[in-house]
Short mmCIF file of C-alpha atoms in Angstrom, two decimals:
data_model
loop_
_atom_site.label_atom_id
_atom_site.label_comp_id
_atom_site.label_asym_id
_atom_site.label_seq_id
_atom_site.Cartn_x
_atom_site.Cartn_y
_atom_site.Cartn_z
CA MET A 20 -8.01 -7.02 24.66
CA LYS A 21 -4.53 -6.48 23.37
CA PRO A 22 -3.87 -7.62 19.77
CA THR A 23 -2.50 -11.10 19.14
CA ILE A 24 1.31 -11.05 18.82
CA GLY A 25 2.46 -13.06 15.80
CA LEU A 26 5.73 -14.59 17.01
CA TYR A 27 6.40 -16.03 13.53
CA LYS A 28 7.17 -12.49 12.34
CA ASN A 29 10.45 -12.42 14.25
CA ASP A 30 11.23 -16.14 14.64
CA ARG A 31 10.12 -18.46 11.84
CA TYR A 32 11.83 -21.41 13.53
CA LEU A 33 9.63 -21.58 16.67
CA LYS A 34 7.95 -24.99 16.59
CA GLN A 35 6.44 -25.11 20.09
CA HIS A 36 5.22 -22.40 22.43
CA GLU A 37 2.92 -21.74 25.36
CA ALA A 38 0.23 -19.05 25.00
CA LYS A 39 -2.86 -17.85 26.84
CA ILE A 40 -6.45 -17.96 25.54
CA ILE A 41 -7.80 -14.41 25.72
CA ASP A 42 -11.17 -15.16 24.09
CA ILE A 43 -13.24 -17.94 22.53
CA ASP A 44 -15.33 -16.87 19.53
CA GLY A 45 -17.57 -19.68 18.25
CA MET A 46 -15.17 -22.49 17.26
CA ASN A 47 -12.16 -20.17 17.34
CA LEU A 48 -9.50 -19.66 19.99
CA ILE A 49 -7.98 -16.18 20.21
CA LEU A 50 -4.58 -16.16 21.91
CA ASN A 51 -2.36 -13.45 23.37
CA GLU A 52 0.43 -14.64 21.04
CA THR A 53 0.90 -17.39 18.49
CA ILE A 54 3.46 -19.24 16.40
CA PHE A 55 0.77 -20.14 13.82
CA PHE A 56 1.03 -18.23 10.54
CA PRO A 57 -2.48 -17.19 9.35
CA THR A 58 -3.49 -17.51 5.70
CA GLY A 59 -2.26 -14.50 3.75
CA GLY A 60 -0.01 -13.20 0.99
CA GLY A 61 -0.65 -16.25 -1.19
CA GLN A 62 0.55 -18.64 1.54
CA ALA A 63 -1.69 -21.12 3.33
CA CYS A 64 -1.91 -21.08 7.12
CA ASP A 65 0.18 -23.36 9.29
CA ARG A 66 -1.01 -26.79 10.35
CA GLY A 67 -0.61 -28.11 13.85
CA SER A 68 -2.28 -28.56 17.21
CA ILE A 69 -3.25 -26.80 20.44
CA ASN A 70 -2.98 -29.04 23.50
CA GLY A 71 -2.82 -31.96 21.08
CA TYR A 72 -6.09 -31.05 19.29
CA GLU A 73 -5.94 -30.35 15.55
CA VAL A 74 -6.12 -26.75 14.39
CA VAL A 75 -8.49 -26.64 11.41
CA SER A 76 -7.61 -23.18 10.09
CA VAL A 77 -5.81 -19.99 11.12
CA TYR A 78 -6.81 -16.55 9.89
CA GLU A 79 -6.38 -12.92 10.78
CA LYS A 80 -9.31 -10.60 11.48
CA GLY A 81 -8.52 -7.07 12.57
CA ASP A 82 -5.84 -7.13 15.24
CA PHE A 83 -6.46 -10.74 16.23
CA ILE A 84 -5.48 -14.17 14.94
CA TYR A 85 -8.19 -16.82 15.05
CA HIS A 86 -7.40 -20.51 15.53
CA GLU A 87 -10.36 -22.54 14.30
CA MET A 88 -10.90 -25.85 16.12
CA LYS A 89 -13.25 -28.81 15.61
CA ASP A 90 -14.30 -28.54 19.25
CA VAL A 91 -13.63 -25.87 21.88
CA SER A 92 -15.47 -27.45 24.79
CA MET A 93 -12.20 -28.49 26.45
CA PHE A 94 -10.87 -24.91 26.50
CA GLU A 95 -11.67 -21.91 28.70
CA THR A 96 -10.69 -18.27 28.49
CA GLY A 97 -7.56 -17.74 30.56
CA ASP A 98 -6.16 -21.23 29.94
CA THR A 99 -2.47 -21.60 29.15
CA VAL A 100 -2.16 -23.90 26.14
CA GLU A 101 0.63 -25.66 24.27
CA LEU A 102 1.02 -24.76 20.59
CA GLN A 103 2.69 -27.17 18.18
CA ILE A 104 3.08 -26.48 14.46
CA ASP A 105 3.63 -29.05 11.72
CA TRP A 106 7.23 -28.08 11.09
CA GLU A 107 7.69 -30.09 7.90
CA TYR A 108 4.73 -28.30 6.33
CA ARG A 109 5.87 -24.88 7.64
CA PHE A 110 9.39 -25.37 6.29
CA GLU A 111 8.04 -26.55 2.94
CA ASN A 112 6.00 -23.33 2.71
CA MET A 113 9.04 -21.28 3.74
CA GLN A 114 11.08 -22.86 0.94
CA ARG A 115 8.37 -22.36 -1.65
CA HIS A 116 7.41 -18.80 -0.71
CA CYS A 117 11.03 -17.69 -0.58
CA GLY A 118 11.67 -19.44 -3.91
CA GLU A 119 8.83 -17.37 -5.39
CA HIS A 120 10.45 -14.16 -4.12
CA ILE A 121 13.85 -15.04 -5.54
CA LEU A 122 12.48 -16.10 -8.95
CA SER A 123 10.22 -13.03 -9.16
CA GLY A 124 13.21 -10.83 -8.35
CA LYS A 125 15.31 -12.37 -11.12
CA ILE A 126 12.50 -12.16 -13.67
CA PHE A 127 12.22 -8.48 -12.82
CA GLN A 128 15.99 -8.19 -13.28
CA VAL A 129 16.18 -9.88 -16.70
CA CYS A 130 13.04 -8.49 -18.40
CA SER A 131 11.50 -5.89 -16.02
CA GLY A 132 8.45 -8.13 -15.58
CA VAL A 133 6.46 -7.46 -12.41
CA ASN A 134 4.74 -10.24 -10.50
CA LYS A 135 1.03 -9.34 -10.42
CA GLY A 136 -0.30 -12.57 -8.95
CA PHE A 137 0.96 -15.52 -6.90
CA HIS A 138 -0.66 -18.87 -6.12
CA MET A 139 0.83 -21.65 -4.04
CA GLY A 140 -0.90 -24.88 -5.11
CA GLU A 141 -0.46 -28.45 -3.97
CA ASP A 142 1.53 -29.61 -7.01
CA TYR A 143 3.06 -26.37 -8.25
CA MET A 144 3.14 -22.60 -7.79
CA THR A 145 2.27 -19.93 -10.33
CA ILE A 146 3.21 -16.30 -10.80
CA ASP A 147 1.57 -13.95 -13.31
CA ILE A 148 4.08 -11.55 -14.88
CA ASP A 149 2.79 -8.36 -16.54
CA ILE A 150 4.40 -9.11 -19.91
CA PRO A 151 2.22 -10.78 -22.61
CA GLU A 152 4.96 -13.13 -23.78
CA ILE A 153 8.21 -14.16 -22.11
CA SER A 154 10.46 -16.48 -24.08
CA TRP A 155 11.54 -19.81 -22.65
CA GLU A 156 15.16 -18.69 -22.98
CA THR A 157 14.42 -15.67 -20.75
CA CYS A 158 12.71 -17.90 -18.20
CA MET A 159 15.73 -20.22 -18.14
CA GLN A 160 18.05 -17.24 -17.67
CA ALA A 161 15.97 -16.07 -14.69
CA GLU A 162 15.84 -19.61 -13.29
CA LEU A 163 19.63 -19.95 -13.42
CA LEU A 164 20.14 -16.59 -11.72
CA ALA A 165 17.60 -17.56 -9.05
CA ASN A 166 19.42 -20.80 -8.31
CA GLU A 167 22.72 -18.93 -8.14
CA VAL A 168 21.20 -16.92 -5.26
CA ILE A 169 20.61 -20.27 -3.51
CA TRP A 170 24.14 -21.49 -4.23
CA LYS A 171 25.56 -18.26 -2.83
CA ASN A 172 23.41 -18.82 0.28
CA GLU A 173 22.43 -15.16 0.38
CA ASP A 174 20.92 -13.72 3.58
CA ILE A 175 17.17 -13.25 3.87
CA ILE A 176 16.40 -10.31 6.13
CA TYR A 177 13.13 -9.00 7.55
CA HIS A 178 12.69 -5.25 8.04
CA HIS A 179 9.66 -3.98 9.99
CA PHE A 180 8.23 -0.48 9.57
CA ASP A 181 5.33 1.33 11.18
CA THR A 182 4.54 3.54 8.18
CA LYS A 183 4.65 3.44 4.39
CA GLU A 184 6.90 6.50 4.29
CA GLU A 185 9.64 4.70 6.24
CA ALA A 186 9.51 1.60 4.05
CA GLU A 187 9.55 3.37 0.69
CA ASN A 188 13.27 4.19 1.03
CA PHE A 189 14.04 0.52 0.34
CA PRO A 190 14.90 -0.64 -3.21
CA LEU A 191 11.54 -2.39 -3.72
CA ARG A 192 10.63 -4.62 -6.65
CA LYS A 193 7.10 -3.22 -6.71
CA ALA A 194 5.30 -0.32 -5.10
CA LEU A 195 3.74 -0.61 -1.66
CA ASN A 196 -0.04 -0.86 -1.38
CA ILE A 197 -0.29 -0.93 2.43
CA GLU A 198 -0.03 2.04 4.77
CA ARG A 199 1.18 0.67 8.14
CA ASP A 200 2.73 -2.31 9.94
CA ILE A 201 4.86 -3.13 6.90
CA THR A 202 7.37 -5.97 6.61
CA ILE A 203 9.96 -5.89 3.83
CA VAL A 204 11.68 -9.17 3.00
CA SER A 205 15.07 -8.66 1.32
CA VAL A 206 17.34 -11.25 -0.24
CA GLY A 207 21.06 -10.50 -0.38
CA ASP A 208 22.93 -7.20 -0.09
CA LEU A 209 20.59 -4.20 0.22
CA ASN A 210 22.91 -2.18 -2.05
CA ASN A 211 22.05 -4.59 -4.87
CA PRO A 212 19.42 -7.07 -3.57
CA SER A 213 18.37 -10.18 -5.44
CA ASP A 214 14.88 -9.26 -4.30
CA SER A 215 13.21 -6.81 -1.93
CA VAL A 216 9.46 -6.67 -1.52
CA ALA A 217 6.73 -6.27 1.10
CA CYS A 218 5.54 -9.63 2.40
CA CYS A 219 3.72 -11.06 5.40
CA GLY A 220 4.79 -14.67 4.75
CA THR A 221 7.39 -16.90 6.35
CA HIS A 222 10.87 -17.36 4.89
CA PRO A 223 14.12 -19.07 5.94
CA GLU A 224 17.13 -17.11 7.16
CA LYS A 225 19.34 -18.20 4.28
CA ALA A 226 18.60 -18.71 0.58
CA GLY A 227 20.47 -22.02 0.68
CA GLU A 228 17.58 -23.52 2.64
CA VAL A 229 15.33 -23.10 -0.41
CA GLY A 230 17.32 -25.88 -2.06
CA ILE A 231 16.22 -25.58 -5.69
CA ILE A 232 13.94 -23.54 -7.97
CA LYS A 233 12.56 -25.13 -11.15
CA ILE A 234 10.27 -23.68 -13.84
CA TYR A 235 7.93 -26.24 -15.42
CA LYS A 236 6.12 -24.33 -18.16
CA THR A 237 4.59 -20.98 -19.17
CA GLU A 238 1.29 -19.93 -20.74
CA LYS A 239 -0.54 -16.74 -21.68
CA ASN A 240 -3.07 -15.54 -19.13
CA LYS A 241 -5.07 -12.30 -19.44
CA ASN A 242 -2.39 -10.46 -21.41
CA MET A 243 0.26 -11.68 -18.97
CA THR A 244 2.60 -14.66 -18.77
CA ARG A 245 1.77 -17.29 -16.18
CA ILE A 246 4.83 -19.22 -15.02
CA TYR A 247 4.41 -22.65 -13.42
CA PHE A 248 7.25 -23.62 -11.10
CA ASP A 249 8.17 -24.93 -7.67
CA ALA A 250 10.90 -24.69 -5.08
CA GLY A 251 12.39 -26.68 -2.23
CA LYS A 252 11.41 -30.26 -1.43
CA LYS A 253 8.36 -30.04 -3.69
CA ALA A 254 10.54 -29.22 -6.71
CA TYR A 255 13.01 -31.97 -5.78
CA CYS A 256 10.26 -34.60 -5.47
CA ASN A 257 8.83 -33.53 -8.82
CA PHE A 258 12.25 -33.93 -10.41
CA VAL A 259 12.58 -37.42 -8.91
CA LYS A 260 9.25 -38.46 -10.46
CA LYS A 261 10.26 -37.06 -13.85
CA GLN A 262 13.61 -38.85 -13.67
CA GLU A 263 11.83 -42.14 -12.99
CA VAL A 264 9.69 -41.58 -16.10
CA LEU A 265 12.80 -40.68 -18.11
CA ASN A 266 14.55 -43.86 -16.95
CA LEU A 267 11.54 -45.98 -17.98
CA LEU A 268 11.46 -44.33 -21.42
CA ASN A 269 15.19 -44.85 -21.90
CA ALA A 270 14.77 -48.54 -21.02
CA ARG A 271 11.82 -48.88 -23.41
CA TYR A 272 13.59 -47.21 -26.36
CA SER A 273 17.12 -48.53 -25.61
CA SER A 274 18.37 -44.95 -25.39
CA ASP A 275 20.00 -42.49 -23.03
CA ASP A 276 18.99 -38.92 -22.25
CA SER A 277 20.85 -37.57 -25.26
CA THR A 278 19.32 -39.98 -27.81
CA LEU A 279 15.81 -40.49 -26.39
CA ILE A 280 14.00 -37.99 -28.64
CA GLU A 281 15.75 -39.36 -31.71
CA LYS A 282 14.76 -42.93 -30.79
CA ILE A 283 11.15 -41.87 -30.15
CA ASP A 284 11.03 -40.11 -33.53
CA ILE A 285 12.30 -43.27 -35.25
CA ALA A 286 9.74 -45.43 -33.43
CA ASP A 287 6.95 -42.98 -34.24
CA GLY A 288 7.95 -43.05 -37.92
CA LYS A 289 7.76 -46.85 -38.00
CA LYS A 290 4.39 -46.80 -36.23
CA GLN A 291 3.06 -44.32 -38.78
CA GLU A 292 4.19 -46.56 -41.65
CA ILE A 293 2.38 -49.52 -40.10
CA LYS A 294 -0.69 -47.37 -39.42
CA ASP A 295 -0.77 -46.19 -43.04
CA GLU A 296 -0.49 -49.80 -44.28
CA LEU A 297 -3.27 -50.96 -41.95
CA ASN A 298 -5.52 -48.07 -43.01
CA ALA A 299 -4.99 -49.00 -46.65
CA ILE A 300 -5.86 -52.63 -45.92
CA LYS A 301 -8.90 -51.60 -43.86
CA ASN A 302 -10.15 -49.26 -46.62
CA ASN A 303 -9.84 -52.05 -49.18
CA MET A 304 -11.77 -54.40 -46.89
CA ILE A 305 -14.50 -51.81 -46.40
CA MET A 306 -14.80 -51.29 -50.17
CA GLU A 307 -15.04 -55.04 -50.77
CA PHE A 308 -17.58 -55.29 -47.93
CA CYS A 309 -19.71 -52.58 -49.57
CA GLU A 310 -19.57 -54.33 -52.93
CA ARG A 311 -20.73 -57.62 -51.34
CA VAL A 312 -23.54 -55.85 -49.47
CA LEU A 313 -24.80 -54.18 -52.66
CA ARG A 314 -24.71 -57.50 -54.54
CA GLU A 315 -26.41 -59.47 -51.77
CA GLN A 316 -29.23 -57.00 -51.24
CA GLU A 317 -30.73 -58.31 -54.50
CA THR A 318 -31.49 -61.56 -52.67
CA ALA A 319 -31.94 -60.09 -49.18
CA GLY A 320 -34.42 -61.78 -46.84
CA TYR A 321 -37.47 -59.92 -45.59
CA SER A 322 -37.43 -58.64 -42.01
CA GLU A 323 -40.81 -58.41 -40.29
CA ILE A 324 -39.47 -56.21 -37.50
CA PHE A 325 -38.13 -53.69 -40.02
CA ASP A 326 -40.91 -54.26 -42.59
CA ALA A 327 -38.13 -54.12 -45.18
CA PRO A 328 -35.46 -56.36 -46.76
CA ALA A 329 -32.46 -56.88 -44.44
CA ILE A 330 -28.90 -58.15 -44.62
CA ILE A 331 -26.82 -59.26 -41.63
CA LYS A 332 -23.12 -58.92 -42.34
CA MET A 333 -19.88 -58.10 -40.51
CA ILE A 334 -16.08 -58.05 -40.83
CA ASN A 335 -14.32 -60.10 -38.17
CA GLY A 336 -12.07 -58.03 -35.93
CA PHE A 337 -13.52 -54.64 -36.91
CA SER A 338 -14.58 -52.19 -34.21
CA SER A 339 -17.72 -50.09 -34.56
CA LYS A 340 -15.53 -47.08 -35.36
CA SER A 341 -14.01 -48.94 -38.33
CA TYR A 342 -17.40 -49.01 -40.07
CA GLU A 343 -17.79 -45.20 -40.12
CA PRO A 344 -17.10 -44.87 -43.91
CA LEU A 345 -20.13 -47.09 -44.64
CA VAL A 346 -22.62 -44.23 -44.27
CA ARG A 347 -20.99 -42.27 -47.07
CA MET A 348 -20.33 -45.32 -49.28
CA LEU A 349 -23.71 -47.08 -48.99
CA LYS A 350 -26.30 -44.35 -48.49
CA LYS A 351 -27.14 -43.74 -52.15
CA ASP A 352 -27.42 -47.35 -53.37
CA MET A 353 -28.91 -49.15 -50.36
CA ARG A 354 -32.38 -50.67 -50.81
CA ALA A 355 -32.19 -53.05 -47.87
CA VAL A 356 -31.43 -52.48 -44.19
CA LEU A 357 -27.88 -53.50 -43.31
CA VAL A 358 -27.38 -54.99 -39.82
CA VAL A 359 -23.76 -55.10 -38.62
CA PRO A 360 -23.09 -56.97 -35.34
CA VAL A 361 -19.95 -55.93 -33.40
CA SER A 362 -19.78 -58.79 -30.92
CA GLU A 363 -16.81 -57.52 -28.86
CA GLU A 364 -18.79 -54.34 -28.04
CA ASN A 365 -22.27 -55.93 -27.71
CA THR A 366 -23.29 -53.43 -30.37
CA VAL A 367 -25.35 -53.55 -33.55
CA LEU A 368 -25.03 -50.91 -36.29
CA LEU A 369 -27.93 -50.21 -38.64
CA TYR A 370 -27.59 -48.66 -42.12
CA SER A 371 -30.18 -47.71 -44.75
CA ASN A 372 -30.88 -45.17 -47.49
CA GLY A 373 -33.15 -43.28 -45.09
CA LYS A 374 -36.51 -44.65 -46.22
CA PHE A 375 -36.27 -47.00 -43.28
CA ASP A 376 -35.49 -44.58 -40.43
CA CYS A 377 -32.73 -46.30 -38.42
CA GLY A 378 -32.66 -43.72 -35.63
CA ALA A 379 -36.44 -43.67 -35.19
CA TYR A 380 -36.51 -47.47 -35.02
CA VAL A 381 -33.94 -47.57 -32.23
CA LYS A 382 -35.70 -44.82 -30.30
CA SER A 383 -39.07 -46.61 -30.52
CA ASN A 384 -37.82 -50.12 -29.74
CA ALA A 385 -34.88 -49.64 -27.35
CA SER A 386 -36.73 -50.77 -24.23
CA LEU A 387 -38.39 -53.65 -26.07
CA VAL A 388 -35.13 -55.18 -27.32
CA GLU A 389 -33.14 -54.22 -24.18
CA CYS A 390 -30.67 -51.76 -25.69
CA LYS A 391 -29.62 -48.15 -25.60
CA GLY A 392 -28.66 -45.99 -28.54
CA GLY A 393 -29.87 -43.69 -31.26
CA GLY A 394 -28.86 -42.17 -34.55
CA SER A 395 -30.04 -40.65 -37.80
CA PRO A 396 -32.36 -42.00 -40.52
CA VAL A 397 -29.42 -43.52 -42.40
CA ASN A 398 -27.33 -44.79 -39.49
CA ALA A 399 -27.98 -45.85 -35.89
CA ARG A 400 -26.26 -47.65 -33.02
CA MET A 401 -27.78 -50.19 -30.62
CA VAL A 402 -25.76 -50.99 -27.50
CA PHE A 403 -26.87 -54.05 -25.54
CA GLY A 404 -26.19 -54.93 -21.91
CA ASP A 405 -24.75 -58.33 -22.79
CA PHE A 406 -24.06 -60.66 -25.72
CA GLU A 407 -27.20 -62.73 -25.11
CA ALA A 408 -29.48 -59.69 -25.55
CA MET A 409 -27.65 -58.72 -28.72
CA ASP A 410 -27.86 -62.27 -30.04
CA ARG A 411 -31.63 -62.42 -29.44
CA PHE A 412 -32.06 -59.26 -31.47
CA ILE A 413 -29.92 -60.53 -34.37
CA LYS A 414 -31.94 -63.77 -34.52
CA SER A 415 -35.17 -61.77 -34.63
CA VAL A 416 -34.17 -59.74 -37.71
CA ILE A 417 -34.83 -62.53 -40.23
CA ARG A 418 -36.71 -65.58 -39.01
#
């Protein structure tokens, strides 16, 4: 069999085409030629259909391109079939992949950083540049230069070579690592290209079709800098979402883009003042609560289920988290078991000096009193399925 001819290599704008099935391998159709781009070079394969049936995946193996189908029973070797690609998805990938080339070229221009890894994800793309730390200012410089390539609508040209020796005369961004059947994708004038690198992916004919390139953030990754970004419609849609969030924030803080951070800082300062005041009030209430508990334990009732004196006490409106300082404040002077109901959470907190083992009690009696929980000798938590179960337990503490 002759190798599959990848028509996308010379015409990225073919959306429909007729081809012949030259073999059927398992669930895969092998065609004499195809407009479907197979997964490779960091770019996902095309989506689409053959004779109206969905193509699950497209991949290259040796000299042939395999079109994986859900069912091949309706096909026979020798059939002429109609290929249809999902053009919106193809064009989106063309925008994004070309945007990656342009941005990588400009990063190389401004800081000599070489792209060592590329990933095209659903929500963003990443490139790994072989420099441990690239400043945000440098990234913004590269981003602006990359978008200027789009505004100039520079040409994107494919050059095909049979051997590595022929291709190495080009001004390449990084060295070739393939020996034959090489495609160089160049952006702009070859005398001073915005980018020129070997690539098997699909790209538009003009940089203007990329639309926009936007960097989102950077992070360190294995002694390199990973840059998160996107291009084309994906980048535009992301910007639209962010603008909607910005508009909501401006409405909430009665600000505009230029004063939003200032207004948020002012609001955060006021919230911190209120938080500090509330914490002071809460701490005072906890201290008073502890003093009352220590006084009342002198007359505490006896609990048969604990085989120890017990006090049932709470602060209205407090969450279980608000009682955390009690362990430190009560541990030394407690002689009774303190039972703290937190009704809103169907939770009971137990405190003691450790002679009555709170955690061991919960572990031994959880199934009996219909709760879950655990803890240490001086502090434990009992979480009930409903208020009624919690209420039955509270009533059983002191009869």
